[in-house]
PDB file of C-alpha atoms in Angstrom:
ATOM      1  CA  MET A   1     143.767 192.943  67.661  1.00 89.00           C
ATOM      2  CA  ILE A   2     142.542 196.392  68.568  1.00 89.00           C
ATOM      3  CA  VAL A   3     144.612 199.545  68.284  1.00 90.00           C
ATOM      4  CA  THR A   4     143.741 202.792  70.027  1.00 87.00           C
ATOM      5  CA  ARG A   5     145.409 206.198  69.943  1.00 84.00           C
ATOM      6  CA  MET A   6     144.438 207.342  73.445  1.00 81.00           C
ATOM      7  CA  ASP A   7     147.680 208.503  75.027  1.00 77.00           C
ATOM      8  CA  GLY A   8     150.186 205.654  74.830  1.00 77.00           C
ATOM      9  CA  ALA A   9     149.467 204.706  78.447  1.00 70.00           C
ATOM     10  CA  MET A  10     145.998 203.151  78.079  1.00 72.00           C
ATOM     11  CA  GLY A  11     144.325 206.336  79.253  1.00 70.00           C
ATOM     12  CA  MET A  12     146.353 206.619  82.447  1.00 68.00           C
ATOM     13  CA  HIS A  13     148.651 209.458  81.344  1.00 69.00           C
ATOM     14  CA  ASN A  14     145.868 211.981  80.729  1.00 66.00           C
ATOM     15  CA  PRO A  15     142.770 210.336  82.264  1.00 59.00           C
ATOM     16  CA  GLY A  16     140.489 213.332  81.709  1.00 62.00           C
ATOM     17  CA  ASN A  17     141.513 213.762  78.092  1.00 58.00           C
ATOM     18  CA  VAL A  18     140.875 210.362  76.478  1.00 57.00           C
ATOM     19  CA  PHE A  19     137.987 208.787  74.622  1.00 62.00           C
ATOM     20  CA  VAL A  20     136.239 206.430  77.056  1.00 63.00           C
ATOM     21  CA  PHE A  21     135.255 203.949  74.361  1.00 66.00           C
ATOM     22  CA  GLY A  22     138.930 203.159  73.710  1.00 65.00           C
ATOM     23  CA  GLY A  23     139.350 201.886  77.277  1.00 68.00           C
ATOM     24  CA  GLY A  24     136.308 199.654  76.872  1.00 79.00           C
ATOM     25  CA  LEU A  25     137.923 197.957  73.892  1.00 81.00           C
ATOM     26  CA  PHE A  26     140.697 196.671  76.143  1.00 81.00           C
ATOM     27  CA  GLY A  27     138.081 195.098  78.404  1.00 82.00           C
ATOM     28  CA  LEU A  28     136.457 193.495  75.385  1.00 85.00           C
ATOM     29  CA  THR A  29     139.726 191.930  74.218  1.00 86.00           C
ATOM     30  CA  LYS A  30     140.356 190.519  77.708  1.00 85.00           C
ATOM     31  CA  CYS A  31     136.875 188.994  77.779  1.00 87.00           C
ATOM     32  CA  LEU A  32     137.327 187.520  74.305  1.00 87.00           C
ATOM     33  CA  ASN A  33     140.574 185.889  75.443  1.00 86.00           C
ATOM     34  CA  LEU A  34     138.720 184.234  78.310  1.00 87.00           C
ATOM     35  CA  GLU A  35     135.602 183.239  76.380  1.00 91.00           C
ATOM     36  CA  TRP A  36     137.129 182.293  73.034  1.00 87.00           C
ATOM     37  CA  ASN A  37     139.875 179.754  73.763  1.00 83.00           C
ATOM     38  CA  LYS A  38     141.054 179.182  70.195  1.00 87.00           C
ATOM     39  CA  VAL A  39     141.523 182.860  69.361  1.00 87.00           C
ATOM     40  CA  PHE A  40     144.120 185.182  70.882  1.00 89.00           C
ATOM     41  CA  CYS A  41     143.299 188.883  71.139  1.00 90.00           C
ATOM     42  CA  ARG A  42     145.571 191.777  72.054  1.00 91.00           C
ATOM     43  CA  GLY A  43     145.023 195.481  72.608  1.00 91.00           C
ATOM     44  CA  THR A  44     147.628 198.133  71.816  1.00 92.00           C
ATOM     45  CA  ASP A  45     147.484 201.812  72.714  1.00 91.00           C
ATOM     46  CA  ILE A  46     149.734 204.089  70.696  1.00 92.00           C
ATOM     47  CA  ALA A  47     150.367 207.734  71.581  1.00 91.00           C
ATOM     48  CA  PRO A  48     148.906 210.113  68.979  1.00 89.00           C
ATOM     49  CA  GLY A  49     152.273 211.898  68.720  1.00 91.00           C
ATOM     50  CA  LEU A  50     154.091 208.830  67.390  1.00 93.00           C
ATOM     51  CA  ASP A  51     154.852 209.167  63.666  1.00 94.00           C
ATOM     52  CA  SER A  52     152.989 206.990  61.171  1.00 93.00           C
ATOM     53  CA  LYS A  53     155.988 204.879  60.101  1.00 95.00           C
ATOM     54  CA  THR A  54     156.876 203.929  63.677  1.00 95.00           C
ATOM     55  CA  THR A  55     153.200 203.345  64.465  1.00 94.00           C
ATOM     56  CA  ALA A  56     152.911 200.927  61.545  1.00 96.00           C
ATOM     57  CA  GLN A  57     156.081 199.109  62.670  1.00 96.00           C
ATOM     58  CA  LYS A  58     154.735 198.748  66.226  1.00 95.00           C
ATOM     59  CA  ILE A  59     151.385 197.407  65.007  1.00 95.00           C
ATOM     60  CA  TYR A  60     153.137 194.945  62.676  1.00 96.00           C
ATOM     61  CA  ALA A  61     155.386 193.749  65.522  1.00 95.00           C
ATOM     62  CA  GLU A  62     152.379 193.242  67.802  1.00 93.00           C
ATOM     63  CA  LEU A  63     150.496 191.298  65.137  1.00 92.00           C
ATOM     64  CA  PHE A  64     153.340 188.836  64.795  1.00 93.00           C
ATOM     65  CA  ASP A  65     154.317 188.571  68.474  1.00 92.00           C
ATOM     66  CA  ALA A  66     153.655 184.990  69.570  1.00 88.00           C
ATOM     67  CA  ASP A  67     153.735 185.700  73.329  1.00 89.00           C
ATOM     68  CA  GLN A  68     150.181 184.985  74.434  1.00 87.00           C
ATOM     69  CA  CYS A  69     150.891 186.054  78.019  1.00 87.00           C
ATOM     70  CA  ILE A  70     150.819 189.715  76.956  1.00 89.00           C
ATOM     71  CA  THR A  71     147.297 190.940  76.213  1.00 88.00           C
ATOM     72  CA  ASP A  72     147.771 194.715  76.515  1.00 90.00           C
ATOM     73  CA  THR A  73     150.625 196.854  75.225  1.00 92.00           C
ATOM     74  CA  SER A  74     151.209 200.573  74.847  1.00 91.00           C
ATOM     75  CA  TYR A  75     153.736 202.869  73.179  1.00 94.00           C
ATOM     76  CA  ASP A  76     154.473 206.463  74.188  1.00 91.00           C
ATOM     77  CA  ASP A  77     155.518 209.369  71.954  1.00 90.00           C
ATOM     78  CA  GLU A  78     159.046 207.936  71.790  1.00 89.00           C
ATOM     79  CA  GLY A  79     157.876 204.441  70.794  1.00 89.00           C
ATOM     80  CA  LYS A  80     158.781 202.904  74.157  1.00 91.00           C
TER      81      LYS A  80
END
């Protein structure tokens, strides 16, 4: 699992204001899912404004989510 703190919209909310490397990590996790059949990878982007307790809860929930159809998730400043 990778976690970025770009903007909570995978760099789409403020495209000129995000770290480019974070977007590349999502591509890497997608490739790993295709190349590495026995391992499931997921990428999560969390808005920098989300408080640390909620951020930790979201990461924990993603780590234990068994739905392998979802490879990318994001959470905005409100945790949605």
